[in-house]
Amino acid sequence: MTAVPSVSVGSGAAGAAIFPDSDSRKYRYFEPRSKRATHYEDVTVDVQPDPERYLLQDWIISFPNGKGAYTKDNTAALSSNWHAFRAPDQEWERTHYQRQSKIEAMVQAVIANGRKSGAPKSFDKAWIKVLQNHLGAWKHVEFGLGTSLMQAQRYGYTQMINNATLTNSSYKLRLAQDITLYLAEIGMDIPSFDDAAGKHIWLEDKGWQGTREAIESIMGSADYLEQYFATNIVFEPLVGELFRSGFLMQVASSNGDFITPPVISAAEADYERNLANTIDLMHLLVTDNQHAAHNKKLFQGWVNKHVALANKAAAGLQPIWSQPHSKPVQYADARAQSVERIKKILGELGLTLPKE
């Protein structure tokens, strides 16, 4: 394989540049992670080229201020090679749509079979209020993170980063839609069920305002990588998993509800994929041979900022654990698990959890 030149040849003419496999008939122009390029790499790597790689005549389209289509200063993080990242889940358009389709089919079947057997009518009355008010409010969390990542995915410097951010956004928006449709469907079987209560709780209930602040702080960041970092490294383990796994999935069945856990469970599998992608990208940056110290200091600052917001959010949600009639799990136990979880995540990046 031929080495990539470090200096531009200054011409876009055919044959002017020499790059990996430029002298072969395989038409592969990038360095695969393993011996052979995966299908994911074939359709992702260098789909978003830049003047340092193949756009020898500079950006084809630029903004009026002179900046190119993509710039490295959309994040405060630095990298000696933004093109090195490969998402561990190897997800691209076809695999993403296939996976989403399977999840939707499962969710629709669970809801349809549950309604057919009359299951919503046997839910505990206090639990129905929990679903109406607090699961109804939680869909705004998922929607907020989904729209935040949808905006963030435009600003990454490579397609591999933008692809991982965009699939993350798609997962969050799908769950927000699933919750909306689920509550609307069981609401048809439960007299006086209020579909609009969740929005009111999200906007007005005192216990949810810390969560709103945490979500809106992530959405308001002008740094796309901070949005991605804060979502998966901080908010999800301290608040997302706490509410979904530490409350909904453990408390539902003891209150007569066997439908909600499978509807929510797909989100936990989504998060495992998104977390693996995020850790891999951030690990590349905290071990960068030129900018490791800068990135580690930057990330610790993001941890300090967003952990404080997430802790406030988690504390605000604590009273919800006491609202169902059956309480098989305590908030303190769920909270302890989420703290251990984030400690392990931060440990992989050499970061520390600030004291409360």
mmCIF file of C-alpha atoms in Angstrom:
data_model
loop_
_atom_site.group_PDB
_atom_site.id
_atom_site.type_symbol
_atom_site.label_atom_id
_atom_site.label_comp_id
_atom_site.label_asym_id
_atom_site.label_seq_id
_atom_site.Cartn_x
_atom_site.Cartn_y
_atom_site.Cartn_z
ATOM 1 C CA MET A 1 0.000 0.000 0.000
ATOM 2 C CA THR A 2 1.275 3.483 -0.905
ATOM 3 C CA ALA A 3 1.805 6.054 1.844
ATOM 4 C CA VAL A 4 -0.356 9.196 1.955
ATOM 5 C CA PRO A 5 1.630 12.364 1.071
ATOM 6 C CA SER A 6 1.881 14.971 3.835
ATOM 7 C CA VAL A 7 1.927 17.916 1.375
ATOM 8 C CA SER A 8 -0.871 18.798 -1.051
ATOM 9 C CA VAL A 9 -0.033 18.354 -4.744
ATOM 10 C CA GLY A 10 -2.116 21.474 -5.484
ATOM 11 C CA SER A 11 -4.075 19.897 -8.299
ATOM 12 C CA GLY A 12 -7.333 18.015 -8.645
ATOM 13 C CA ALA A 13 -6.348 16.357 -11.900
ATOM 14 C CA ALA A 14 -6.696 12.596 -12.156
ATOM 15 C CA GLY A 15 -3.535 10.872 -11.004
ATOM 16 C CA ALA A 16 -2.095 14.018 -9.380
ATOM 17 C CA ALA A 17 -2.378 12.667 -5.835
ATOM 18 C CA ILE A 18 -1.046 9.470 -4.368
ATOM 19 C CA PHE A 19 -3.067 7.845 -1.608
ATOM 20 C CA PRO A 20 -3.647 4.345 -0.191
ATOM 21 C CA ASP A 21 -4.418 1.995 -3.080
ATOM 22 C CA SER A 22 -4.250 4.750 -5.703
ATOM 23 C CA ASP A 23 -2.200 2.361 -7.826
ATOM 24 C CA SER A 24 -4.577 -0.588 -7.450
ATOM 25 C CA ARG A 25 -7.916 -1.444 -9.043
ATOM 26 C CA LYS A 26 -9.755 -1.792 -5.716
ATOM 27 C CA TYR A 27 -10.607 1.931 -5.620
ATOM 28 C CA ARG A 28 -10.121 2.070 -1.864
ATOM 29 C CA TYR A 29 -8.697 5.415 -0.795
ATOM 30 C CA PHE A 30 -8.682 5.131 2.981
ATOM 31 C CA GLU A 31 -6.892 3.085 5.611
ATOM 32 C CA PRO A 32 -9.340 0.484 7.068
ATOM 33 C CA ARG A 33 -9.315 -0.205 10.811
ATOM 34 C CA SER A 34 -8.727 -3.924 10.242
ATOM 35 C CA LYS A 35 -7.165 -5.888 7.407
ATOM 36 C CA ARG A 36 -10.281 -5.541 5.276
ATOM 37 C CA ALA A 37 -12.624 -2.550 5.144
ATOM 38 C CA THR A 38 -16.100 -3.195 6.563
ATOM 39 C CA HIS A 39 -19.259 -2.225 4.710
ATOM 40 C CA TYR A 40 -19.704 0.524 7.296
ATOM 41 C CA GLU A 41 -16.302 1.970 6.418
ATOM 42 C CA ASP A 42 -16.983 1.702 2.688
ATOM 43 C CA VAL A 43 -20.090 3.886 2.946
ATOM 44 C CA THR A 44 -18.925 6.242 5.702
ATOM 45 C CA VAL A 45 -15.203 7.010 5.619
ATOM 46 C CA ASP A 46 -14.386 10.114 3.576
ATOM 47 C CA VAL A 47 -17.964 10.535 2.385
ATOM 48 C CA GLN A 48 -17.491 13.986 3.914
ATOM 49 C CA PRO A 49 -14.062 14.984 2.474
ATOM 50 C CA ASP A 50 -12.094 18.099 3.348
ATOM 51 C CA PRO A 51 -9.168 20.047 1.851
ATOM 52 C CA GLU A 52 -6.698 17.966 3.870
ATOM 53 C CA ARG A 53 -8.010 14.834 2.174
ATOM 54 C CA TYR A 54 -8.840 14.882 -1.533
ATOM 55 C CA LEU A 55 -10.461 18.325 -1.920
ATOM 56 C CA LEU A 56 -7.239 19.554 -3.504
ATOM 57 C CA GLN A 57 -8.920 22.676 -4.911
ATOM 58 C CA ASP A 58 -10.253 23.676 -1.447
ATOM 59 C CA TRP A 59 -13.913 23.577 -0.334
ATOM 60 C CA ILE A 60 -16.420 23.411 -3.165
ATOM 61 C CA ILE A 61 -18.910 25.443 -1.106
ATOM 62 C CA SER A 62 -18.025 28.012 1.574
ATOM 63 C CA PHE A 63 -20.004 30.341 3.801
ATOM 64 C CA PRO A 64 -19.948 34.152 3.145
ATOM 65 C CA ASN A 65 -17.483 34.629 6.025
ATOM 66 C CA GLY A 66 -14.956 32.472 4.206
ATOM 67 C CA LYS A 67 -15.363 29.375 6.360
ATOM 68 C CA GLY A 68 -15.626 26.060 4.561
ATOM 69 C CA ALA A 69 -18.530 23.656 4.662
ATOM 70 C CA TYR A 70 -17.060 22.070 7.824
ATOM 71 C CA THR A 71 -14.585 23.544 10.301
ATOM 72 C CA LYS A 72 -12.663 22.131 13.240
ATOM 73 C CA ASP A 73 -13.537 25.059 15.535
ATOM 74 C CA ASN A 74 -17.151 23.916 16.036
ATOM 75 C CA THR A 75 -15.811 22.261 19.190
ATOM 76 C CA ALA A 76 -13.200 23.282 21.746
ATOM 77 C CA ALA A 77 -11.765 19.749 21.587
ATOM 78 C CA LEU A 78 -8.672 19.211 19.457
ATOM 79 C CA SER A 79 -7.538 16.204 17.449
ATOM 80 C CA SER A 80 -4.462 15.356 15.435
ATOM 81 C CA ASN A 81 -6.696 13.189 13.224
ATOM 82 C CA TRP A 82 -10.481 13.598 13.275
ATOM 83 C CA HIS A 83 -10.732 10.858 10.642
ATOM 84 C CA ALA A 84 -9.482 8.103 12.970
ATOM 85 C CA PHE A 85 -12.847 7.472 14.657
ATOM 86 C CA ARG A 86 -14.873 4.386 13.713
ATOM 87 C CA ALA A 87 -18.171 3.777 15.539
ATOM 88 C CA PRO A 88 -18.095 0.414 17.401
ATOM 89 C CA ASP A 89 -21.724 -0.290 16.432
ATOM 90 C CA GLN A 90 -20.776 0.055 12.722
ATOM 91 C CA GLU A 91 -24.214 1.529 12.032
ATOM 92 C CA TRP A 92 -25.089 3.172 8.726
ATOM 93 C CA GLU A 93 -28.329 3.940 6.897
ATOM 94 C CA ARG A 94 -29.480 0.422 5.971
ATOM 95 C CA THR A 95 -28.609 -1.235 9.292
ATOM 96 C CA HIS A 96 -30.124 1.700 11.187
ATOM 97 C CA TYR A 97 -33.457 1.551 9.374
ATOM 98 C CA GLN A 98 -33.572 -2.236 9.684
ATOM 99 C CA ARG A 99 -32.967 -2.093 13.433
ATOM 100 C CA GLN A 100 -35.492 0.711 13.965
ATOM 101 C CA SER A 101 -38.078 -1.205 11.954
ATOM 102 C CA LYS A 102 -37.642 -4.351 14.081
ATOM 103 C CA ILE A 103 -37.964 -2.332 17.294
ATOM 104 C CA GLU A 104 -41.134 -0.619 16.077
ATOM 105 C CA ALA A 105 -42.671 -3.956 15.080
ATOM 106 C CA MET A 106 -41.934 -5.323 18.562
ATOM 107 C CA VAL A 107 -43.366 -2.246 20.328
ATOM 108 C CA GLN A 108 -46.536 -2.233 18.224
ATOM 109 C CA ALA A 109 -47.085 -5.965 18.820
ATOM 110 C CA VAL A 110 -46.659 -5.600 22.584
ATOM 111 C CA ILE A 111 -49.119 -2.699 22.777
ATOM 112 C CA ALA A 112 -51.665 -4.329 20.464
ATOM 113 C CA ASN A 113 -51.591 -7.661 22.323
ATOM 114 C CA GLY A 114 -51.760 -5.894 25.697
ATOM 115 C CA ARG A 115 -54.811 -3.877 24.673
ATOM 116 C CA LYS A 116 -56.469 -6.926 23.113
ATOM 117 C CA SER A 117 -56.231 -8.758 26.448
ATOM 118 C CA GLY A 118 -57.551 -5.729 28.349
ATOM 119 C CA ALA A 119 -54.311 -5.272 30.301
ATOM 120 C CA PRO A 120 -54.449 -1.437 30.718
ATOM 121 C CA LYS A 121 -57.725 -1.734 32.662
ATOM 122 C CA SER A 122 -55.966 -3.866 35.299
ATOM 123 C CA PHE A 123 -53.175 -1.336 35.940
ATOM 124 C CA ASP A 124 -53.088 -0.075 39.539
ATOM 125 C CA LYS A 125 -54.832 3.320 39.730
ATOM 126 C CA ALA A 126 -51.870 5.078 41.320
ATOM 127 C CA TRP A 127 -49.600 3.630 38.615
ATOM 128 C CA ILE A 128 -51.908 4.992 35.899
ATOM 129 C CA LYS A 129 -51.304 8.476 37.338
ATOM 130 C CA VAL A 130 -47.546 7.830 37.257
ATOM 131 C CA LEU A 131 -47.709 6.869 33.585
ATOM 132 C CA GLN A 132 -50.000 9.752 32.706
ATOM 133 C CA ASN A 133 -47.951 12.407 34.506
ATOM 134 C CA HIS A 134 -44.350 11.241 34.630
ATOM 135 C CA LEU A 135 -43.915 8.949 31.631
ATOM 136 C CA GLY A 136 -45.864 11.661 29.813
ATOM 137 C CA ALA A 137 -43.271 14.199 30.983
ATOM 138 C CA TRP A 138 -40.327 11.931 30.148
ATOM 139 C CA LYS A 139 -41.150 11.940 26.430
ATOM 140 C CA HIS A 140 -40.106 15.625 26.438
ATOM 141 C CA VAL A 141 -36.681 14.601 27.779
ATOM 142 C CA GLU A 142 -36.177 12.169 24.912
ATOM 143 C CA PHE A 143 -37.460 14.694 22.371
ATOM 144 C CA GLY A 144 -35.177 17.423 23.760
ATOM 145 C CA LEU A 145 -32.070 15.235 23.563
ATOM 146 C CA GLY A 146 -33.083 14.028 20.102
ATOM 147 C CA THR A 147 -33.444 17.546 18.701
ATOM 148 C CA SER A 148 -30.216 18.635 20.421
ATOM 149 C CA LEU A 149 -28.250 15.824 18.754
ATOM 150 C CA MET A 150 -30.031 16.454 15.457
ATOM 151 C CA GLN A 151 -28.581 19.966 15.508
ATOM 152 C CA ALA A 152 -25.179 18.789 16.772
ATOM 153 C CA GLN A 153 -24.664 16.226 13.982
ATOM 154 C CA ARG A 154 -24.263 18.995 11.394
ATOM 155 C CA TYR A 155 -21.047 20.304 12.923
ATOM 156 C CA GLY A 156 -18.733 17.292 13.246
ATOM 157 C CA TYR A 157 -15.659 17.374 11.036
ATOM 158 C CA THR A 158 -16.124 13.850 9.648
ATOM 159 C CA GLN A 159 -18.997 11.687 8.499
ATOM 160 C CA MET A 160 -18.102 9.010 11.055
ATOM 161 C CA ILE A 161 -18.718 11.430 13.949
ATOM 162 C CA ASN A 162 -21.816 12.956 12.372
ATOM 163 C CA ASN A 163 -23.211 9.508 11.558
ATOM 164 C CA ALA A 164 -22.913 8.313 15.176
ATOM 165 C CA THR A 165 -24.483 11.549 16.453
ATOM 166 C CA LEU A 166 -27.348 11.343 13.982
ATOM 167 C CA THR A 167 -28.244 7.715 14.750
ATOM 168 C CA ASN A 168 -28.181 8.687 18.445
ATOM 169 C CA SER A 169 -30.648 11.479 17.660
ATOM 170 C CA SER A 170 -32.868 9.086 15.724
ATOM 171 C CA TYR A 171 -33.030 6.661 18.683
ATOM 172 C CA LYS A 172 -34.116 9.414 21.063
ATOM 173 C CA LEU A 173 -36.784 10.776 18.696
ATOM 174 C CA ARG A 174 -38.125 7.247 18.073
ATOM 175 C CA LEU A 175 -38.539 6.663 21.815
ATOM 176 C CA ALA A 176 -40.297 10.031 22.251
ATOM 177 C CA GLN A 177 -42.710 8.978 19.516
ATOM 178 C CA ASP A 178 -43.155 5.498 21.003
ATOM 179 C CA ILE A 179 -44.087 6.953 24.401
ATOM 180 C CA THR A 180 -46.529 9.420 22.823
ATOM 181 C CA LEU A 181 -48.308 6.712 20.824
ATOM 182 C CA TYR A 182 -48.239 4.232 23.732
ATOM 183 C CA LEU A 183 -49.917 6.643 26.148
ATOM 184 C CA ALA A 184 -52.461 7.665 23.508
ATOM 185 C CA GLU A 185 -53.366 4.019 22.886
ATOM 186 C CA ILE A 186 -53.756 2.901 26.505
ATOM 187 C CA GLY A 187 -55.571 6.182 27.156
ATOM 188 C CA MET A 188 -58.387 4.901 24.938
ATOM 189 C CA ASP A 189 -58.880 1.976 27.360
ATOM 190 C CA ILE A 190 -58.609 3.946 30.623
ATOM 191 C CA PRO A 191 -61.482 6.338 31.504
ATOM 192 C CA SER A 192 -60.447 9.958 32.254
ATOM 193 C CA PHE A 193 -56.842 9.386 31.125
ATOM 194 C CA ASP A 194 -55.390 12.815 30.302
ATOM 195 C CA ASP A 195 -53.004 12.768 27.316
ATOM 196 C CA ALA A 196 -51.988 16.400 27.918
ATOM 197 C CA ALA A 197 -50.999 15.973 31.576
ATOM 198 C CA GLY A 198 -47.367 15.068 30.776
ATOM 199 C CA LYS A 199 -46.733 18.368 29.007
ATOM 200 C CA HIS A 200 -48.209 20.308 31.946
ATOM 201 C CA ILE A 201 -46.022 18.361 34.414
ATOM 202 C CA TRP A 202 -42.939 18.967 32.252
ATOM 203 C CA LEU A 203 -43.568 22.721 32.104
ATOM 204 C CA GLU A 204 -45.016 23.414 35.558
ATOM 205 C CA ASP A 205 -44.230 20.675 38.104
ATOM 206 C CA LYS A 206 -41.470 21.753 40.510
ATOM 207 C CA GLY A 207 -39.871 18.289 40.610
ATOM 208 C CA TRP A 208 -39.255 18.300 36.860
ATOM 209 C CA GLN A 209 -37.680 21.755 36.549
ATOM 210 C CA GLY A 210 -34.177 20.485 37.344
ATOM 211 C CA THR A 211 -34.506 17.985 34.490
ATOM 212 C CA ARG A 212 -35.726 20.744 32.167
ATOM 213 C CA GLU A 213 -32.722 22.865 33.133
ATOM 214 C CA ALA A 214 -30.308 19.990 32.447
ATOM 215 C CA ILE A 215 -31.863 19.262 29.041
ATOM 216 C CA GLU A 216 -32.048 22.912 28.007
ATOM 217 C CA SER A 217 -28.405 23.434 29.059
ATOM 218 C CA ILE A 218 -27.357 20.592 26.755
ATOM 219 C CA MET A 219 -29.519 21.971 23.950
ATOM 220 C CA GLY A 220 -28.114 25.465 24.473
ATOM 221 C CA SER A 221 -24.457 24.506 24.129
ATOM 222 C CA ALA A 222 -22.768 25.914 21.021
ATOM 223 C CA ASP A 223 -20.212 23.076 21.084
ATOM 224 C CA TYR A 224 -21.544 20.006 19.242
ATOM 225 C CA LEU A 225 -19.152 17.627 21.001
ATOM 226 C CA GLU A 226 -20.201 18.956 24.421
ATOM 227 C CA GLN A 227 -23.817 18.135 23.501
ATOM 228 C CA TYR A 228 -22.835 14.574 22.567
ATOM 229 C CA PHE A 229 -20.593 14.185 25.649
ATOM 230 C CA ALA A 230 -23.109 15.626 28.125
ATOM 231 C CA THR A 231 -25.921 13.430 26.773
ATOM 232 C CA ASN A 232 -24.183 10.052 26.916
ATOM 233 C CA ILE A 233 -21.378 10.432 29.453
ATOM 234 C CA VAL A 234 -23.296 12.395 32.101
ATOM 235 C CA PHE A 235 -27.079 12.779 31.688
ATOM 236 C CA GLU A 236 -27.938 9.248 30.596
ATOM 237 C CA PRO A 237 -26.278 7.353 33.494
ATOM 238 C CA LEU A 238 -27.300 9.866 36.186
ATOM 239 C CA VAL A 239 -30.870 10.600 35.037
ATOM 240 C CA GLY A 240 -31.856 8.600 31.935
ATOM 241 C CA GLU A 241 -31.050 5.103 33.178
ATOM 242 C CA LEU A 242 -32.081 6.110 36.692
ATOM 243 C CA PHE A 243 -35.643 6.864 35.574
ATOM 244 C CA ARG A 244 -36.049 4.223 32.847
ATOM 245 C CA SER A 245 -34.233 1.206 34.368
ATOM 246 C CA GLY A 246 -34.165 2.259 38.014
ATOM 247 C CA PHE A 247 -37.862 3.118 38.184
ATOM 248 C CA LEU A 248 -40.181 2.369 35.238
ATOM 249 C CA MET A 249 -38.857 -1.075 34.337
ATOM 250 C CA GLN A 250 -38.549 -2.297 37.919
ATOM 251 C CA VAL A 251 -41.767 -0.895 39.383
ATOM 252 C CA ALA A 252 -44.260 -1.424 36.537
ATOM 253 C CA SER A 253 -44.917 -5.167 36.837
ATOM 254 C CA SER A 254 -45.613 -5.091 40.582
ATOM 255 C CA ASN A 255 -48.342 -2.537 39.818
ATOM 256 C CA GLY A 256 -50.033 -4.747 37.217
ATOM 257 C CA ASP A 257 -48.280 -3.239 34.184
ATOM 258 C CA PHE A 258 -46.447 -5.679 31.922
ATOM 259 C CA ILE A 259 -46.592 -3.435 28.823
ATOM 260 C CA THR A 260 -44.446 -0.446 29.790
ATOM 261 C CA PRO A 261 -41.160 -2.370 30.423
ATOM 262 C CA PRO A 262 -40.877 -3.812 26.876
ATOM 263 C CA VAL A 263 -41.827 -0.436 25.354
ATOM 264 C CA ILE A 264 -39.030 1.239 27.322
ATOM 265 C CA SER A 265 -36.496 -1.603 27.141
ATOM 266 C CA ALA A 266 -35.415 -0.782 23.588
ATOM 267 C CA ALA A 267 -34.067 2.529 24.881
ATOM 268 C CA GLU A 268 -31.642 0.734 27.190
ATOM 269 C CA ALA A 269 -30.206 -1.237 24.259
ATOM 270 C CA ASP A 270 -29.998 2.009 22.268
ATOM 271 C CA TYR A 271 -28.013 3.632 25.064
ATOM 272 C CA GLU A 272 -25.484 0.808 25.226
ATOM 273 C CA ARG A 273 -24.710 1.399 21.539
ATOM 274 C CA ASN A 274 -24.583 5.180 21.896
ATOM 275 C CA LEU A 275 -22.394 4.933 24.992
ATOM 276 C CA ALA A 276 -19.892 2.627 23.266
ATOM 277 C CA ASN A 277 -19.652 5.064 20.334
ATOM 278 C CA THR A 278 -19.198 8.065 22.617
ATOM 279 C CA ILE A 279 -16.536 6.443 24.808
ATOM 280 C CA ASP A 280 -14.568 5.328 21.752
ATOM 281 C CA LEU A 281 -14.557 8.855 20.306
ATOM 282 C CA MET A 282 -13.713 10.550 23.601
ATOM 283 C CA HIS A 283 -11.003 7.973 24.345
ATOM 284 C CA LEU A 284 -9.325 8.830 21.041
ATOM 285 C CA LEU A 285 -9.302 12.483 22.098
ATOM 286 C CA VAL A 286 -8.008 12.002 25.670
ATOM 287 C CA THR A 287 -5.184 9.824 24.322
ATOM 288 C CA ASP A 288 -4.391 12.030 21.307
ATOM 289 C CA ASN A 289 -0.634 12.221 20.810
ATOM 290 C CA GLN A 290 -0.722 16.039 20.597
ATOM 291 C CA HIS A 291 -3.811 17.276 22.440
ATOM 292 C CA ALA A 292 -4.525 14.732 25.217
ATOM 293 C CA ALA A 293 -3.909 17.140 28.125
ATOM 294 C CA HIS A 294 -6.042 19.891 26.565
ATOM 295 C CA ASN A 295 -8.944 17.514 25.870
ATOM 296 C CA LYS A 296 -8.823 15.896 29.293
ATOM 297 C CA LYS A 297 -8.986 19.296 31.014
ATOM 298 C CA LEU A 298 -11.846 20.347 28.726
ATOM 299 C CA PHE A 299 -13.829 17.158 29.356
ATOM 300 C CA GLN A 300 -13.365 17.398 33.123
ATOM 301 C CA GLY A 301 -14.867 20.890 32.903
ATOM 302 C CA TRP A 302 -17.867 19.490 31.008
ATOM 303 C CA VAL A 303 -18.218 16.745 33.654
ATOM 304 C CA ASN A 304 -18.216 19.283 36.484
ATOM 305 C CA LYS A 305 -20.828 21.457 34.747
ATOM 306 C CA HIS A 306 -23.261 18.754 33.640
ATOM 307 C CA VAL A 307 -22.954 16.476 36.694
ATOM 308 C CA ALA A 308 -24.141 19.363 38.883
ATOM 309 C CA LEU A 309 -27.175 19.809 36.620
ATOM 310 C CA ALA A 310 -27.859 16.056 36.449
ATOM 311 C CA ASN A 311 -27.623 15.669 40.235
ATOM 312 C CA LYS A 312 -30.179 18.469 40.636
ATOM 313 C CA ALA A 313 -32.430 16.754 38.088
ATOM 314 C CA ALA A 314 -32.195 13.357 39.828
ATOM 315 C CA ALA A 315 -32.961 14.893 43.227
ATOM 316 C CA GLY A 316 -36.069 16.571 41.801
ATOM 317 C CA LEU A 317 -37.401 13.253 40.504
ATOM 318 C CA GLN A 318 -36.911 11.408 43.818
ATOM 319 C CA PRO A 319 -40.553 11.850 45.068
ATOM 320 C CA ILE A 320 -41.831 9.843 42.083
ATOM 321 C CA TRP A 321 -40.445 6.631 43.635
ATOM 322 C CA SER A 322 -42.946 6.990 46.506
ATOM 323 C CA GLN A 323 -46.055 7.477 44.337
ATOM 324 C CA PRO A 324 -46.917 3.870 43.232
ATOM 325 C CA HIS A 325 -48.763 1.624 45.682
ATOM 326 C CA SER A 326 -46.181 -1.162 45.240
ATOM 327 C CA LYS A 327 -42.577 -0.009 45.732
ATOM 328 C CA PRO A 328 -40.208 -2.923 44.991
ATOM 329 C CA VAL A 329 -37.192 -0.616 44.595
ATOM 330 C CA GLN A 330 -36.065 2.421 46.573
ATOM 331 C CA TYR A 331 -34.702 5.647 45.076
ATOM 332 C CA ALA A 332 -31.527 5.427 47.159
ATOM 333 C CA ASP A 333 -30.670 2.001 45.704
ATOM 334 C CA ALA A 334 -31.339 3.102 42.123
ATOM 335 C CA ARG A 335 -29.342 6.280 42.670
ATOM 336 C CA ALA A 336 -26.387 4.334 44.090
ATOM 337 C CA GLN A 337 -26.322 2.159 40.964
ATOM 338 C CA SER A 338 -26.353 5.196 38.666
ATOM 339 C CA VAL A 339 -23.454 6.783 40.580
ATOM 340 C CA GLU A 340 -21.413 3.580 40.264
ATOM 341 C CA ARG A 341 -22.282 3.474 36.575
ATOM 342 C CA ILE A 342 -20.967 6.974 35.831
ATOM 343 C CA LYS A 343 -17.824 6.344 37.897
ATOM 344 C CA LYS A 344 -16.974 3.381 35.654
ATOM 345 C CA ILE A 345 -17.696 5.417 32.500
ATOM 346 C CA LEU A 346 -15.546 8.343 33.633
ATOM 347 C CA GLY A 347 -12.821 5.922 34.743
ATOM 348 C CA GLU A 348 -12.450 4.698 31.147
ATOM 349 C CA LEU A 349 -11.619 8.264 30.120
ATOM 350 C CA GLY A 350 -9.399 9.088 33.087
ATOM 351 C CA LEU A 351 -11.942 11.588 34.446
ATOM 352 C CA THR A 352 -13.314 11.917 37.968
ATOM 353 C CA LEU A 353 -16.800 12.401 39.387
ATOM 354 C CA PRO A 354 -17.024 15.689 41.342
ATOM 355 C CA LYS A 355 -18.284 15.510 44.918
ATOM 356 C CA GLU A 356 -21.875 16.606 45.563
#
